[in-house]
Coordinates of C-alpha atoms and ligand atoms in Angstrom, one line a residue:
M28 CA 30.9 5.5 -9.5
K29 CA 27.8 4.8 -7.4
I30 CA 25.6 2.3 -9.0
G31 CA 22.0 1.5 -8.1
I32 CA 20.2 -1.6 -9.4
L33 CA 16.5 -2.0 -9.9
I34 CA 15.0 -5.5 -9.9
S35 CA 11.7 -7.3 -9.7
G36 CA 12.7 -10.9 -9.6
R37 CA 15.5 -13.5 -9.2
G38 CA 18.3 -11.0 -9.8
S39 CA 20.9 -13.1 -11.7
N40 CA 22.1 -10.1 -13.7
M41 CA 22.2 -8.0 -10.5
V42 CA 24.4 -10.7 -9.0
A43 CA 26.7 -10.6 -12.0
L44 CA 27.1 -6.9 -11.6
V45 CA 27.7 -7.1 -7.8
D46 CA 30.3 -9.8 -8.3
A47 CA 32.1 -7.9 -11.1
V48 CA 32.3 -4.7 -8.9
R49 CA 33.7 -6.9 -6.1
S50 CA 36.3 -8.5 -8.4
G51 CA 37.3 -5.2 -9.9
E52 CA 36.1 -6.1 -13.4
I53 CA 33.9 -3.1 -13.1
P54 CA 36.5 -0.7 -11.7
E55 CA 36.3 1.9 -9.0
S56 CA 32.6 1.5 -8.4
E57 CA 30.2 0.4 -5.7
I58 CA 26.7 -1.1 -5.8
T59 CA 25.1 1.5 -3.5
V60 CA 21.6 0.0 -3.4
V61 CA 19.4 -2.7 -4.9
I62 CA 15.8 -1.6 -5.1
S63 CA 12.9 -3.9 -5.8
D64 CA 9.3 -3.1 -6.4
K65 CA 8.4 -6.6 -5.3
P66 CA 9.0 -7.6 -1.6
Q67 CA 9.2 -11.3 -2.6
A68 CA 11.9 -10.8 -5.3
G69 CA 14.5 -13.5 -4.9
G70 CA 17.3 -11.1 -5.8
L71 CA 16.8 -9.2 -2.5
E72 CA 18.2 -12.0 -0.4
K73 CA 21.1 -12.5 -2.9
A74 CA 22.0 -8.9 -2.6
R75 CA 21.9 -9.0 1.2
E76 CA 24.0 -12.1 1.3
R77 CA 26.6 -10.1 -0.7
G78 CA 26.5 -7.2 1.8
V79 CA 24.6 -4.9 -0.5
Q80 CA 22.0 -2.6 0.9
T81 CA 18.4 -3.2 -0.3
A82 CA 15.2 -1.3 -0.4
V83 CA 11.7 -2.3 -1.3
I84 CA 9.5 0.4 -2.9
E85 CA 6.2 -1.1 -3.9
R86 CA 3.8 0.4 -6.4
K87 CA 0.8 0.1 -4.0
G88 CA -1.8 1.1 -6.5
R89 CA -0.2 4.5 -7.0
K90 CA 0.3 6.2 -10.3
R91 CA 3.6 5.4 -12.0
E92 CA 4.8 9.0 -11.5
E93 CA 4.2 8.8 -7.7
H94 CA 5.9 5.4 -7.4
D95 CA 8.8 6.6 -9.6
A96 CA 9.2 9.8 -7.4
E97 CA 9.8 7.7 -4.4
I98 CA 12.4 5.6 -6.2
I99 CA 14.1 8.8 -7.6
A100 CA 14.2 10.2 -4.1
E101 CA 15.9 7.0 -2.8
L102 CA 18.5 7.1 -5.6
K103 CA 19.2 10.8 -5.2
S104 CA 19.5 10.5 -1.4
R105 CA 22.2 7.9 -2.0
R106 CA 23.8 10.0 -4.7
V107 CA 23.6 7.2 -7.3
D108 CA 25.4 8.1 -10.6
L109 CA 24.3 5.1 -12.7
I110 CA 21.1 3.0 -12.6
C111 CA 21.1 -0.5 -14.0
L112 CA 17.7 -2.1 -14.6
A113 CA 18.1 -5.9 -14.1
G114 CA 14.8 -7.6 -14.7
Y115 CA 12.9 -4.6 -13.5
M116 CA 9.4 -5.2 -14.8
R117 CA 8.1 -1.7 -15.1
L118 CA 8.3 1.0 -17.7
L119 CA 9.9 4.2 -16.3
S120 CA 8.0 7.5 -16.4
A121 CA 9.4 10.4 -18.4
D122 CA 10.2 12.1 -15.0
F123 CA 12.4 9.2 -14.0
V124 CA 14.3 9.2 -17.3
Q125 CA 14.8 13.0 -17.2
A126 CA 16.0 12.8 -13.6
F127 CA 19.0 10.7 -14.7
P128 CA 19.8 11.6 -18.3
D129 CA 22.0 9.0 -20.1
R130 CA 22.5 7.4 -16.7
I131 CA 19.9 4.5 -16.9
V132 CA 20.7 1.3 -18.7
N133 CA 18.8 -2.0 -19.2
I134 CA 19.5 -5.5 -20.4
H135 CA 17.1 -7.3 -22.7
P136 CA 17.2 -10.9 -23.9
S137 CA 16.9 -10.3 -27.7
L138 CA 18.8 -8.4 -30.4
L139 CA 16.8 -5.2 -30.2
P140 CA 15.0 -3.7 -32.0
S141 CA 13.7 -7.2 -32.6
F142 CA 11.4 -8.7 -29.9
P143 CA 11.1 -5.9 -27.4
G144 CA 8.8 -6.7 -24.4
L145 CA 8.0 -9.8 -22.4
E146 CA 9.0 -13.3 -23.3
A147 CA 11.4 -12.1 -25.9
Q148 CA 13.3 -15.5 -26.0
R149 CA 10.1 -17.5 -26.6
R150 CA 8.8 -15.2 -29.3
A151 CA 12.2 -15.2 -31.1
F152 CA 12.4 -19.0 -30.8
E153 CA 8.8 -19.6 -32.0
H154 CA 9.5 -17.2 -34.9
G155 CA 12.3 -19.5 -36.0
V156 CA 15.1 -16.9 -35.9
K157 CA 18.5 -18.5 -36.5
V158 CA 20.4 -15.8 -34.5
T159 CA 19.1 -14.1 -31.4
G160 CA 21.0 -12.7 -28.4
C161 CA 20.9 -9.9 -25.8
T162 CA 21.2 -6.1 -25.8
V163 CA 22.4 -3.5 -23.3
H164 CA 20.8 -0.1 -24.0
Y165 CA 20.1 3.3 -22.6
V166 CA 16.6 3.6 -21.2
D167 CA 14.1 6.1 -22.4
E168 CA 10.4 6.2 -21.6
F169 CA 9.5 3.7 -24.3
L170 CA 9.7 -0.1 -23.9
D171 CA 13.2 -1.6 -24.6
H172 CA 13.8 1.3 -26.9
G173 CA 16.8 3.6 -26.1
K174 CA 20.1 3.8 -27.8
I175 CA 22.0 0.5 -28.0
I176 CA 25.3 0.2 -26.1
M177 CA 26.4 -3.4 -26.7
Q178 CA 24.9 -6.6 -28.2
K179 CA 25.9 -10.2 -28.2
A180 CA 24.6 -12.6 -30.8
V181 CA 23.6 -16.2 -29.8
E182 CA 23.1 -18.7 -32.6
V183 CA 20.0 -20.9 -32.4
R184 CA 20.9 -24.6 -32.9
D185 CA 18.6 -27.1 -34.6
S186 CA 18.7 -29.1 -31.4
D187 CA 17.7 -26.1 -29.2
T188 CA 14.7 -26.1 -26.9
L189 CA 13.4 -22.8 -25.6
E190 CA 14.9 -23.7 -22.2
N191 CA 18.4 -24.3 -23.2
L192 CA 18.4 -21.4 -25.7
S193 CA 17.1 -19.1 -22.9
A194 CA 19.8 -20.4 -20.5
R195 CA 22.5 -19.7 -23.1
I196 CA 21.2 -16.2 -23.7
L197 CA 21.2 -15.6 -19.9
G198 CA 24.8 -16.6 -19.6
E199 CA 25.7 -14.1 -22.3
E200 CA 23.6 -11.5 -20.6
H201 CA 25.7 -11.7 -17.5
R202 CA 28.9 -11.2 -19.4
L203 CA 27.5 -8.5 -21.7
Y204 CA 26.1 -6.5 -18.8
V205 CA 29.4 -6.6 -16.9
A206 CA 31.3 -5.5 -20.1
A207 CA 28.9 -2.7 -20.9
V208 CA 28.8 -1.3 -17.4
G209 CA 32.5 -1.6 -17.2
Q210 CA 32.8 0.4 -20.4
I211 CA 30.4 3.1 -19.2
V212 CA 32.3 3.5 -15.9
R213 CA 35.7 3.7 -17.7
S214 CA 34.4 6.2 -20.2
K215 CA 32.7 8.4 -17.6
Q216 CA 35.8 8.4 -15.5
S217 CA 38.1 9.3 -18.3
S218 CA 35.8 12.0 -19.8
L219 CA 36.7 15.5 -18.9
C220 CA 33.1 16.5 -18.1
G221 CA 32.3 13.4 -16.2
F222 CA 29.1 13.4 -14.1
A223 CA 28.0 16.7 -12.6
Ligands
GRF6 C1 16.7 -11.1 -18.0 O1 16.5 -12.0 -19.1 C2 16.8 -9.7 -18.5 O2 17.3 -9.6 -19.8 C3 15.3 -9.3 -18.6 O3 14.8 -9.9 -17.4 C4 15.5 -11.0 -17.1 C5 15.9 -10.8 -15.7 O4 16.6 -11.9 -15.2 N1 15.2 -7.9 -18.6 P1 17.4 -11.8 -13.8 O5 16.4 -11.3 -12.7 O6 18.5 -10.8 -14.0 O7 17.9 -13.2 -13.5

């Protein structure tokens, strides 16, 4: 399974996936490329340090469809089978989603469908939820919306600050994303139809 990862920032979920492929926890796969829309994304250096190829594809004031077309071309040229969004801060165009049906997944730091969008941890915390968590889901053209693959609940403690709650969620994200991608890889490999 050739996996491409899209990032915009620090890339800690990307690192979790790279390390899990390396350890075999995600079996028979390779991280083919890490693509960032931001040249200054901290995750790019972390990917390079791990020997993973990187590409920067900036938006440069273009329409979303044009930007996405360049990313799609990069992923297709590398024959990527599965795309993992890991802190990629852009909504994908319908063209992008249709180019890789059921092959794009995302991680989000809340129990969707609650708290889609930015600063999900802060909004959940300020709302006073007692349980929050993280979600891995398939990506469609709507924000944090596609079918849910796996979730992990995180209890909010009375003593929690936003910072330590967010850190606990992030730790669970890393484990959940590895588990979900591992499950997808195993199910695709064992399915008779597999990927075309
Ligand atoms: C994570 O909280 C992820 O759920 C959200 O963006 C954040 C990215 O963090 N989509 P990182 O770049 O993986 O460290």
